[in-house]
Coordinates of C-alpha atoms in Angstrom, one line a residue:
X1 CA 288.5 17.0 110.1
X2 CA 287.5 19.9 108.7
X3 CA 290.2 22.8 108.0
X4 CA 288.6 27.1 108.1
X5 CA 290.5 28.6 105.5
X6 CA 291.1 32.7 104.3
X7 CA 291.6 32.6 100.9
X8 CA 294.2 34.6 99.0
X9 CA 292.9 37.3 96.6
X10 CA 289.2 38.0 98.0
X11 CA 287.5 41.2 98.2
X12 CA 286.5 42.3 101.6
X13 CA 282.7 41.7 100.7
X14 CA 283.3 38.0 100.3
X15 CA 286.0 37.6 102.6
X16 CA 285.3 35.0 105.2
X17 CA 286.7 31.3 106.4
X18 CA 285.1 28.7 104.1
X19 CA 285.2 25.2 105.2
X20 CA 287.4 22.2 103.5
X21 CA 287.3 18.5 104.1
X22 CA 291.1 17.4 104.6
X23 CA 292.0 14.2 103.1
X24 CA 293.5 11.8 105.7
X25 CA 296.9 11.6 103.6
X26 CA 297.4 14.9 104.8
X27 CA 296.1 15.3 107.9
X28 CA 299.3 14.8 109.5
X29 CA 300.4 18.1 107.8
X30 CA 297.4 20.4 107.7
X31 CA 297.5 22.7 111.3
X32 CA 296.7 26.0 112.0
X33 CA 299.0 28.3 110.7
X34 CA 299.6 26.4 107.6
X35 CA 299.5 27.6 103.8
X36 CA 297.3 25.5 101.3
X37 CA 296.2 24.9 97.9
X38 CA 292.5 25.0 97.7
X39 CA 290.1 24.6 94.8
X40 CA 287.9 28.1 94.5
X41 CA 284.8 29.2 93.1
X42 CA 282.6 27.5 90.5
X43 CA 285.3 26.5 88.4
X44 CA 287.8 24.9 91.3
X45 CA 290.4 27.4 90.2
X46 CA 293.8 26.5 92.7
X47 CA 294.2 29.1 95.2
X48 CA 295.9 29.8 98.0
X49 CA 294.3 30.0 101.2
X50 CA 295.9 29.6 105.3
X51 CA 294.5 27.8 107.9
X52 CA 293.0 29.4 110.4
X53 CA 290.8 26.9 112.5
X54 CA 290.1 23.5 112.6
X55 CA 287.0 21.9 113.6
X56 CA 285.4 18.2 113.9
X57 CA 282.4 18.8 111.9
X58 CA 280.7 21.6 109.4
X59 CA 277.1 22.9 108.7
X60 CA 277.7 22.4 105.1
X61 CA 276.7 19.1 103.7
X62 CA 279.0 19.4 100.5
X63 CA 282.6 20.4 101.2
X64 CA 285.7 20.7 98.7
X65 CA 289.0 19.2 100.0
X66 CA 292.3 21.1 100.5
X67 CA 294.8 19.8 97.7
X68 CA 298.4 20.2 99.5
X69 CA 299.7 22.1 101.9
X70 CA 302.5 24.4 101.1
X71 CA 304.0 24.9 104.2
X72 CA 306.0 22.3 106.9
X73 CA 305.5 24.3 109.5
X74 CA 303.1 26.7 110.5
X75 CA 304.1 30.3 109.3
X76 CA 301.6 31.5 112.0
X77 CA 301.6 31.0 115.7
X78 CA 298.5 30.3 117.8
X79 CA 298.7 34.6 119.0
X80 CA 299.9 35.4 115.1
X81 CA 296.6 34.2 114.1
X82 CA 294.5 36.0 117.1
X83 CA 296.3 39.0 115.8
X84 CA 295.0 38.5 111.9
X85 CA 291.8 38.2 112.9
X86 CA 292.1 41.5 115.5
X87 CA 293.6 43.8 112.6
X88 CA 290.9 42.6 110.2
X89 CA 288.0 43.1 112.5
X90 CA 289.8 46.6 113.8
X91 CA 291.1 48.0 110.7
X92 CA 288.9 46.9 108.1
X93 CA 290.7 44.6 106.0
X94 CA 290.1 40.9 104.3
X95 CA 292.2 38.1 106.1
X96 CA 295.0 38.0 103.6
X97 CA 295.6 41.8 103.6
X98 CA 296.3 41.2 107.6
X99 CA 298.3 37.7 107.2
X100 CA 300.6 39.4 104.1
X101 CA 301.4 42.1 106.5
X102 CA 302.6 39.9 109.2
X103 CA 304.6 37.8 107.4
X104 CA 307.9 38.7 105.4
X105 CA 307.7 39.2 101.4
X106 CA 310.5 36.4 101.2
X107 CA 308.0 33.7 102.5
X108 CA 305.2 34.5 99.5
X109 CA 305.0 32.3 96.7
X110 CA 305.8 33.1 93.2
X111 CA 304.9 31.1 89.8
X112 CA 302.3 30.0 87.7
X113 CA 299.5 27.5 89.2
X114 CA 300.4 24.1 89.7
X115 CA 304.2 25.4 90.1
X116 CA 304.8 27.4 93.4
X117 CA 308.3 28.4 94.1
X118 CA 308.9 30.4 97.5
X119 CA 310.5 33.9 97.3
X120 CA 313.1 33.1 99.8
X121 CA 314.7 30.0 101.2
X122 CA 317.4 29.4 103.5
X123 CA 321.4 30.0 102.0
X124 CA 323.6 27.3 102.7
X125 CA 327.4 27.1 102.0
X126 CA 329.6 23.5 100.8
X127 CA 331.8 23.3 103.9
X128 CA 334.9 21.2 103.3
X129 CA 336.0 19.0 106.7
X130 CA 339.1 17.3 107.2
X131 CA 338.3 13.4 106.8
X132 CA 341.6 12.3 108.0
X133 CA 343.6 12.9 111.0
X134 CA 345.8 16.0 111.1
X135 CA 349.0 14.2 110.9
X136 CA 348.2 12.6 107.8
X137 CA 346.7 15.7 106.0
X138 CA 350.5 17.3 106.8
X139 CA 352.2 14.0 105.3
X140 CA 349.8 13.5 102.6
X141 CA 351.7 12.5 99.6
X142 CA 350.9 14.3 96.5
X143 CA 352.1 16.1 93.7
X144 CA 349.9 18.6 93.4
X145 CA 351.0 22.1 95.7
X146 CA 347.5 23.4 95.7
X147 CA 346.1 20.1 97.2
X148 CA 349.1 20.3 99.9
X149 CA 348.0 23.7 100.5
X150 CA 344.4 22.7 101.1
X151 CA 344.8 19.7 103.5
X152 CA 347.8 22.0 105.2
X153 CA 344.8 25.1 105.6
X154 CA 342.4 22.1 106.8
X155 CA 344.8 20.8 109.3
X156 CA 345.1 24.0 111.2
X157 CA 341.3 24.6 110.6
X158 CA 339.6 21.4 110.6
X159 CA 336.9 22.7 108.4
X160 CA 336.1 26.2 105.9
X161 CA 333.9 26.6 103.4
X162 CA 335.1 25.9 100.1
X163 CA 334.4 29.5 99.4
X164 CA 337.0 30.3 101.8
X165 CA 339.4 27.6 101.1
X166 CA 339.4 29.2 98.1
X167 CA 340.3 32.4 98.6
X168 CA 342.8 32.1 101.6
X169 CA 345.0 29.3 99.2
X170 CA 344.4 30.8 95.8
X171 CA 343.0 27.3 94.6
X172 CA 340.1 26.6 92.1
X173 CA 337.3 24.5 93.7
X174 CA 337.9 21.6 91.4
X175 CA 340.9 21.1 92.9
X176 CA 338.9 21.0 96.7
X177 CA 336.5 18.8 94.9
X178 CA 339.7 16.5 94.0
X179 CA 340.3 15.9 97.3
X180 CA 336.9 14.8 98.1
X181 CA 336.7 12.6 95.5
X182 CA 340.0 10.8 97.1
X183 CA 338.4 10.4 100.4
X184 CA 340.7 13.2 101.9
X185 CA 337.8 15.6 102.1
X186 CA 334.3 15.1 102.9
X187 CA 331.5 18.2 102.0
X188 CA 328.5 19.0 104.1
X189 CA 325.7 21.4 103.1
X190 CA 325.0 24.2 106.1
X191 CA 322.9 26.6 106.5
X192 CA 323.8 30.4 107.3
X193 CA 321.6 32.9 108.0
X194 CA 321.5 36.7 106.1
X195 CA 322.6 39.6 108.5
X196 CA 322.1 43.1 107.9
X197 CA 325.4 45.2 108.2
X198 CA 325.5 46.6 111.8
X199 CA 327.7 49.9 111.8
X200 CA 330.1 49.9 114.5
X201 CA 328.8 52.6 117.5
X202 CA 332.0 54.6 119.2
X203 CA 329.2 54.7 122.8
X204 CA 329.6 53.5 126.0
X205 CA 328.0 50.6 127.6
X206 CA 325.1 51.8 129.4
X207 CA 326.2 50.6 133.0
X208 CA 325.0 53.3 135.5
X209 CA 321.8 55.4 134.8
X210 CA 321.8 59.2 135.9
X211 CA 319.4 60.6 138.6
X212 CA 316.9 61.3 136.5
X213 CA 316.9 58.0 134.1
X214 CA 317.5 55.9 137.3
X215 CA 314.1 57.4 139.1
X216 CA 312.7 56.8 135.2
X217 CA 313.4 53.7 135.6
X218 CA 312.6 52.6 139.1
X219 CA 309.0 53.9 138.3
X220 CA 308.7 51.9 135.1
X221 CA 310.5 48.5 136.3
X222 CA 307.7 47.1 138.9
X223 CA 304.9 47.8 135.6
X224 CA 307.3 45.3 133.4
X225 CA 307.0 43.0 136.7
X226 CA 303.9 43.0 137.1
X227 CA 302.7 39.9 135.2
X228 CA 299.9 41.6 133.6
X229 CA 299.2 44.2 131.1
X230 CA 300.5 47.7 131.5
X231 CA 300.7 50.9 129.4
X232 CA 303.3 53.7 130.7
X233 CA 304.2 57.1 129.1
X234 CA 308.0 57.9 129.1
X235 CA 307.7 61.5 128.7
X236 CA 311.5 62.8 128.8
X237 CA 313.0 66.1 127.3
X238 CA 315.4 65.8 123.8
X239 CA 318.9 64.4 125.0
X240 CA 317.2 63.2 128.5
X241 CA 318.6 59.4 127.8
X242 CA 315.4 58.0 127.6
X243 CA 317.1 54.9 124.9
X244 CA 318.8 54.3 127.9
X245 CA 316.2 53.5 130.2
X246 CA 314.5 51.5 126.9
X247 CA 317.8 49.2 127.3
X248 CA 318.1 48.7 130.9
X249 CA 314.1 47.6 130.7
X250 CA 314.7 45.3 127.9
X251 CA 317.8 43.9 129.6
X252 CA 315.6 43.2 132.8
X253 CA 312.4 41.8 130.6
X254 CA 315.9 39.0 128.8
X255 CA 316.6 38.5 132.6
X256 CA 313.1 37.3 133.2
X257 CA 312.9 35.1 129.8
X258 CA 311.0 37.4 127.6
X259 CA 311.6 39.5 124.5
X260 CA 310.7 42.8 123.5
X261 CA 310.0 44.9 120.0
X262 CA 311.2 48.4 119.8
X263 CA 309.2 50.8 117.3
X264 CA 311.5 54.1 115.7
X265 CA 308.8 56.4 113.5
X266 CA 311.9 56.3 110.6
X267 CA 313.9 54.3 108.7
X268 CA 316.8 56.8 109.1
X269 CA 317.0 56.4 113.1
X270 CA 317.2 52.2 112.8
X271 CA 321.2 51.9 112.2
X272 CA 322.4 54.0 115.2
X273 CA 319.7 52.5 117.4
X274 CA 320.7 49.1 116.2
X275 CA 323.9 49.5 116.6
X276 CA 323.8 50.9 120.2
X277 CA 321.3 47.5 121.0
X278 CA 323.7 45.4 119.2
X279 CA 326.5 46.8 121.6
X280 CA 324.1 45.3 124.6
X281 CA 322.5 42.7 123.1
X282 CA 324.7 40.9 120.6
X283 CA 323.3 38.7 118.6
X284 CA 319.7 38.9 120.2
X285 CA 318.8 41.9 118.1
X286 CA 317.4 41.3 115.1
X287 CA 316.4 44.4 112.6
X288 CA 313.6 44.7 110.4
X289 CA 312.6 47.0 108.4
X290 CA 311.3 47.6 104.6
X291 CA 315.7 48.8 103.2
X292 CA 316.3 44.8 103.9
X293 CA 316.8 42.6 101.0
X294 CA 313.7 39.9 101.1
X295 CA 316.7 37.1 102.3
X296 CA 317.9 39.5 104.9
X297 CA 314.3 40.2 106.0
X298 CA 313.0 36.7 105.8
X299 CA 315.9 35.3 108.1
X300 CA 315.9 37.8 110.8
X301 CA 311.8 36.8 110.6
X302 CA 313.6 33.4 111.3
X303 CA 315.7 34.0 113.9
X304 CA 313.2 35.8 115.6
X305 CA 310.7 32.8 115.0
X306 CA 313.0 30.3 115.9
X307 CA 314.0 32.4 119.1
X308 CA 317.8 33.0 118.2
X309 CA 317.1 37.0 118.7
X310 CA 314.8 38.2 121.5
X311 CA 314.5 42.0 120.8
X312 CA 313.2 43.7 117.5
X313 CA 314.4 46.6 116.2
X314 CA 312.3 48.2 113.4
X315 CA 309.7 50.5 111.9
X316 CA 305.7 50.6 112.1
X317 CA 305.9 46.8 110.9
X318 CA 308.1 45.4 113.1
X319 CA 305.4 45.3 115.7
X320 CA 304.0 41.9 113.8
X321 CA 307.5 40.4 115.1
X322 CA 307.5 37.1 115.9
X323 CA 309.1 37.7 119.0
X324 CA 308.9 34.7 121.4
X325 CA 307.4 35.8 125.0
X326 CA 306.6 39.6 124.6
X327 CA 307.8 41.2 127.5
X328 CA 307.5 44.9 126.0
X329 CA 307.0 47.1 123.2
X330 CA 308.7 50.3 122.8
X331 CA 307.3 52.8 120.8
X332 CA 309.8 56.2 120.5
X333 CA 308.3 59.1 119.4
X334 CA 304.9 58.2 119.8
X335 CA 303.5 60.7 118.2
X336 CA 304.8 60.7 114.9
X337 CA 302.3 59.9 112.2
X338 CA 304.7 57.3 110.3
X339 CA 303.3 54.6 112.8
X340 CA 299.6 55.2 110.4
X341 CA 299.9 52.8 107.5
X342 CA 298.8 54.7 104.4
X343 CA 298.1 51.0 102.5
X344 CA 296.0 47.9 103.3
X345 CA 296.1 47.0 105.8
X346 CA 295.7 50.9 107.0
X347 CA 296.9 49.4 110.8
X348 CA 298.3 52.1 113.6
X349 CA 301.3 50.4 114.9
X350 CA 300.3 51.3 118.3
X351 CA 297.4 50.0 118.3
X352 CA 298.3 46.6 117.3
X353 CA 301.4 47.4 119.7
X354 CA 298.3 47.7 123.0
X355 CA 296.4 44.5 121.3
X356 CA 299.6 42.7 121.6
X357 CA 300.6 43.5 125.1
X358 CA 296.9 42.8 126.5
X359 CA 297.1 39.6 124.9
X360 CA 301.3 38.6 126.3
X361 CA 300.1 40.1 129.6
X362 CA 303.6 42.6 128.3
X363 CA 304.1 46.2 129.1
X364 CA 303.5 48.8 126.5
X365 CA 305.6 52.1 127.1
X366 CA 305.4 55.5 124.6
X367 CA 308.7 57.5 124.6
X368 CA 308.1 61.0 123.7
X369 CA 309.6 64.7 124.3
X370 CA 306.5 65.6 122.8
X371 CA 303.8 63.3 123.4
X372 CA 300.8 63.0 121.7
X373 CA 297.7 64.7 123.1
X374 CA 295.7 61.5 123.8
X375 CA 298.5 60.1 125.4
X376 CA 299.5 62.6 127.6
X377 CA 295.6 62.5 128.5
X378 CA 295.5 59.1 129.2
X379 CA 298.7 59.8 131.5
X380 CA 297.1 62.2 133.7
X381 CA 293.7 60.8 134.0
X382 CA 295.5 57.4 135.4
X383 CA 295.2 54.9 132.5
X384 CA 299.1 55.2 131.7
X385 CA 301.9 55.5 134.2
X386 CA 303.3 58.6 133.7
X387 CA 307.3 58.8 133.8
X388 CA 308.7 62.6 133.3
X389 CA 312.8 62.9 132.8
X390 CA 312.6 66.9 133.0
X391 CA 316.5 67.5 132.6
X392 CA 318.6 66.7 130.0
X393 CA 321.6 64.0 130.6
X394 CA 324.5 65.6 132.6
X395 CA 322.1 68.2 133.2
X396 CA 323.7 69.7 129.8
X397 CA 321.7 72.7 128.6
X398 CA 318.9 73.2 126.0
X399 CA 320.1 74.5 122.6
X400 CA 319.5 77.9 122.1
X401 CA 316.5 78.9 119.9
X402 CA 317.1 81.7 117.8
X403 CA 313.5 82.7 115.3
X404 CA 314.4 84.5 112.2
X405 CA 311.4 86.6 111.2
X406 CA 310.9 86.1 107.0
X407 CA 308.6 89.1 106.7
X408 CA 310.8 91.4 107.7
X409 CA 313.6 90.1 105.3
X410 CA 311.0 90.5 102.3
X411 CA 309.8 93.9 103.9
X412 CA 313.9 94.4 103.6
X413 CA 314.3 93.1 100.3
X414 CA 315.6 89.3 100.4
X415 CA 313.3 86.7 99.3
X416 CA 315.6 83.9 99.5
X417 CA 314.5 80.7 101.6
X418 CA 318.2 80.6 103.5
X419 CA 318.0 83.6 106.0
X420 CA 320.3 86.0 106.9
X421 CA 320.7 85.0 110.3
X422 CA 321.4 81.1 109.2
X423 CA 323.6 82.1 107.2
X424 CA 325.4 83.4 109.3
X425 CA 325.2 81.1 111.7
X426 CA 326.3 78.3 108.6
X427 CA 329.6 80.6 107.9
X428 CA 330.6 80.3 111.5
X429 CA 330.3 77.0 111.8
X430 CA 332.5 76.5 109.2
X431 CA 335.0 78.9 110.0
X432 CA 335.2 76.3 113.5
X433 CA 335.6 73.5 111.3
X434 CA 331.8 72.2 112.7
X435 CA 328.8 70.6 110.6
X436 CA 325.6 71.9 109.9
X437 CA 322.1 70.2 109.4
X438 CA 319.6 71.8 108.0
X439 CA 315.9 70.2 108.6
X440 CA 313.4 71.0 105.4
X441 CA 309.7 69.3 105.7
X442 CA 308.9 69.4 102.1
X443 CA 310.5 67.1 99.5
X444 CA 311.1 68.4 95.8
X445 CA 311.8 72.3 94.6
X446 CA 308.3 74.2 95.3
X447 CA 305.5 72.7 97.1
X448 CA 302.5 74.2 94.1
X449 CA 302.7 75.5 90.9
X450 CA 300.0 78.1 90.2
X451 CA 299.3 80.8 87.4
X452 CA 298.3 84.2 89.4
X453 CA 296.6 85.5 86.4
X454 CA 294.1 82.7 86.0
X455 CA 294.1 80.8 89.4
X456 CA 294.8 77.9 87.7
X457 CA 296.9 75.1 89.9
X458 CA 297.8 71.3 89.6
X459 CA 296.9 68.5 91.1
X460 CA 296.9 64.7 91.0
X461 CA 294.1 63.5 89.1
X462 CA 293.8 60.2 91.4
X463 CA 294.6 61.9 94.6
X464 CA 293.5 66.0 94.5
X465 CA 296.4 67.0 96.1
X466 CA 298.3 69.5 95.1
X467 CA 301.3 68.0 92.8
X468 CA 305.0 68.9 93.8
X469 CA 307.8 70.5 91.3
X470 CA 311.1 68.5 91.5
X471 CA 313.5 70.7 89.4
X472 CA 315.9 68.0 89.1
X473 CA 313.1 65.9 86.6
X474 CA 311.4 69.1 85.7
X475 CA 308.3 67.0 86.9
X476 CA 305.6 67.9 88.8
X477 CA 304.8 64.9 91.3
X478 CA 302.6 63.3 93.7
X479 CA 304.1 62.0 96.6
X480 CA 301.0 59.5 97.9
X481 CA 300.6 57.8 94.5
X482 CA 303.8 58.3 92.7
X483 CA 301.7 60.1 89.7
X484 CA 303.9 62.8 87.5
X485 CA 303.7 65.2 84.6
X486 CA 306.1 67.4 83.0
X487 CA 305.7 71.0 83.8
X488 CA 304.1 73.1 81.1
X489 CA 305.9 76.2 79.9
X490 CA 303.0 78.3 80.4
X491 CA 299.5 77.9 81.6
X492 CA 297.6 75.7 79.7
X493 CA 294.4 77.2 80.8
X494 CA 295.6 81.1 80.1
X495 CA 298.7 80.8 78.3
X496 CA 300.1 82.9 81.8
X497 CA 303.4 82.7 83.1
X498 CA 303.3 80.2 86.2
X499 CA 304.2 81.2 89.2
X500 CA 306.3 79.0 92.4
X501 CA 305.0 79.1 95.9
X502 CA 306.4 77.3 99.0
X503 CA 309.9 75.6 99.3
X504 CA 311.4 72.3 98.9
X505 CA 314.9 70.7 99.9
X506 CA 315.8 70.6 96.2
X507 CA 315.3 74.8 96.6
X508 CA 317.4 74.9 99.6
X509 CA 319.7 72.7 97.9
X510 CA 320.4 74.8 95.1
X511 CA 320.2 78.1 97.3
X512 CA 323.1 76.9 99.6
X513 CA 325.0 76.0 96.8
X514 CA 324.8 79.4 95.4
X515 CA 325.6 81.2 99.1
X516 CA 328.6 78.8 99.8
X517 CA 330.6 77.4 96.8
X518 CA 332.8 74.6 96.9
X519 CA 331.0 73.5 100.7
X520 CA 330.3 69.9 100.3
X521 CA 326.8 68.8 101.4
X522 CA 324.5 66.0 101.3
X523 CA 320.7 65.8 100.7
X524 CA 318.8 63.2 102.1
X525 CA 315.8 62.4 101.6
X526 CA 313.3 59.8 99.5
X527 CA 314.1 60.9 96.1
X528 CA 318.1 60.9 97.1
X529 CA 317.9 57.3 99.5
X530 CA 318.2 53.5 97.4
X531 CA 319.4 50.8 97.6
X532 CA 322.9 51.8 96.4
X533 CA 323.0 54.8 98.6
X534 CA 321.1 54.0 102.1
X535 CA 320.1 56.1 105.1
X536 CA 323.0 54.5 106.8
X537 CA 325.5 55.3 103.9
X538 CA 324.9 58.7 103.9
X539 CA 324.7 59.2 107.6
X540 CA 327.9 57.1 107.8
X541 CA 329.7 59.7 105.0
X542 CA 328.3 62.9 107.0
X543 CA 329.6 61.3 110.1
X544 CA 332.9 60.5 108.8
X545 CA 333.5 63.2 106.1
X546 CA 334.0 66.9 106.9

């Protein structure tokens, strides 16, 4: 038998399947899908390489064999690796950029050659269980209160972790451990998976769709029906309901026994829609998204493997989501460019999103209030359905738009970034005890730093763009490859006084502190959101907080 492997670590000008013999102690365990240890180049250095193919015979004479396999069971399905070798040969990429994409950082190896420990495994918990009968855990004689209090907790219970034992009887685990050792108690190893937190939603079930969402959905149902691929554009105005024509679909492609991936352009947007699909769902959502821990990551990848959880909720890479019987793949806001990865692989999400519905015969449908131009080309020449939900939910009305001209403001003598108008608008909204949000698209204090006697600007010496000023570092950085410099006093070309042009948040920051003292605010944005302080932290304390 001969196994086709990619092997780890290749550049793209090499990178190809190279054939292995597989030694009949292992033959049982070598599939497709499988992780192995190979011996590479001219000096048999161990590598790692996955299966990708097997075949009965090779054109080479001289074959090296695989050494082990690292994997039980295969990490890649039968349509996981179809899709490797479509986002190689579409977006230019070696085999392992692909297959590292698609699988979750938790399931990599990690350690020195000859000793391969995986990133993540499985947590398990010591559960305690009652070994005798209830009635002779309560009349169990012994001295000791803390074991009476275990086998009485136990009685009730009939099993905790020890963990738990613990801390509902104020007991040390030796003392749980006693027990065991007396036959009382018997200990058995489980396994639990990781959740992400799932903030509670105050919404309403989605029972009963409107007029518009209802002829929305009617037009979109019979595509998800249809038993063969289909591509339809939701195209719906802001506050239309379109997530609620997303869940009925998704609720009707469960019905039928199939699953579905949802795509959100951001990060920020997952909790709320997670929570809302949790709400309808249960425990058939599973989240993923690159805020997880690698165990919290690597067991939703599990559940959704295993089948547990039939919808994923997620960014750009969630659409490599092992998700069992692809019924459909929502994209929201289609159009934003967040769905372009900037590293290898450089994949388009929806583009491996319409590979993956041709191939699960599933429906691909593109929510947008603003759609992208090709899309919305596509839905008029005929190639998408074309869905339009013209009138907002409860036909509620548009938010005014109100355009503050900056010109005039200079021509009038304010140069400040906050204008007169918001501000006004800000103070009012305070005096009625309501919240503001203010929407900057720059990060950092002052988008370039220039000297207007010399011309002379900065920029990143890896990536010529122009480098941003962050007052709160004092740093000018680049935000594509992380590069940064302290800001010169003067310029070092001239020795002229450098000048700032454009705006940041951190400007609008410090200008609304200045304009309204004592207001609280939060920024949020990637120099502000971490671990310890997450999109859904300070969404939760702006929600919450007033």
């Amino acid at each position: 038998m001969i196994a086709k492997i990619a092997v780890s670590g290749l550049p793209y000008s090499i990178d190809r399947l190279y054939d292995y013999k597989v030694p009949e102690a292992i033959a049982g365990r070598v599939r497709v899908g499988v992780r192995v240890i190979i011996p590479f180049g001219r000096g048999d250095k161990q590598s790692e390489g996955i299966v990708l193919e097997i075949a009965e015979r090779s054109e080479y004479a001289r074959l090296k064999s695989i050494a082990e396999p690292l994997d039980e069971e295969p990490v890649l399905s039968a349509e996981g690796v179809q899709l490797v070798k479509f986002v190689r040969a579409r977006f230019y990429c070696t085999y392992y950029d692909a297959v590292r994409a698609m699988l979750p950082t938790g399931l990599w190896f990690k350690g020195s050659v000859g000793r391969y420990e995986q990133r993540a495994r499985g947590k398990t918990v010591k559960i305690a269980v009652l070994a005798i009968r209830s009635e002779e855990a309560i009349a169990y004689r012994s001295r000791s209160e803390q074991q009476l209090a275990v086998l009485r907790f136990l009685a009730e219970s009939g099993e905790a972790s020890v963990e738990e034992l613990c801390y509902y009887t104020g007991v040390r685990p030796a003392v749980v451990n006693a027990l065991g050792e007396r036959g009382a108690v018997r200990f058995e190893q489980r396994e639990v998976l990781r959740r992400p937190k799932v903030s509670e939603l105050a919404a309403p079930m989605v029972t009963e769709l409107s007029g518009g969402q209802r002829k929305a959905y009617e037009e979109l149902e019979p595509l998800l029906c249809s038993g063969s691929p289909e591509a339809a554009l939701l195209y719906g105005v802001t506050g239309s309901g379109k997530t609620s024509v997303y869940i009925k679909l998704i609720a009707e492609a469960i019905r039928r026994g199939r699953g579905a991936i949802v795509l959100v352009p951001e990060i920020a947007l997952t909790p709320q829609l997670t929570a809302l699909f949790t709400l309808h769902f249960g425990e058939g959502v599973a989240v993923l998204h690159s805020s997880l821990t690698i165990g919290e990551r690597y067991d939703e990848w599990r559940r959704l493997r295993s089948g547990e959880a039939r919808v994923a909720v997620g960014t750009r890479s969630a659409i490599f989501a092992p998700v069992h019987e692809l019924g459909i793949v929502i994209v929201d806001e289609e159009q934003e460019q967040s769905y372009q990865s900037e590293n290898a692989p450089r994949y388009n999400a929806v583009e491996v999103a319409k590979y993956r519905c041709v191939q699960s015969k599933a429906m691909l449908l593109l929510g947008s209030a603003t759609p992208s131009v090709e899309s919305m080309y596509a839905a008029k020449t005929g190639r998408y359905k074309l869905a339009v939900m013209s009138a907002r939910f409860n036909t509620r009305p548009l938010p005014e738009v109100m355009v503050a001209d900056m010109r005039r403001e200079l021509k009038d003598g304010y140069g400040g970034s906050i204008s007169r108008m918001l501000q006004g608008e800000i103070r009012r909204n305070l005096e009625q005890g309501e919240q503001t949000i203010l929407f900057i698209n720059r990060r950092g204090a002052h988008s370039v730093v220039a000297c207007p006697e010399c011309g002379t600007t900065f920029a990143c010496p890896d990536c010529s763009v122009s480098l941003t000023y962050h007052s709160a570092n004092g740093r000018l950085m680049c935000h594509y490859c992380g590069y940064s410099q302290l800001l010169p006093n003067r310029c070092p070309t001239c020795g002229g006084i450098l000048k700032f042009i454009g705006t940041g948040i951190q400007k609008v920051e410090d200008e609304f502190r200045e304009l309204f003292p004592g207001v609280a605010m939060i920024r949020m944005d990637a120099d502000t959101v971490n671990a310890a302080n997450s999109h859904e932290a300070i969404l939760k304390r702006f929600s919450e907080e007033r």
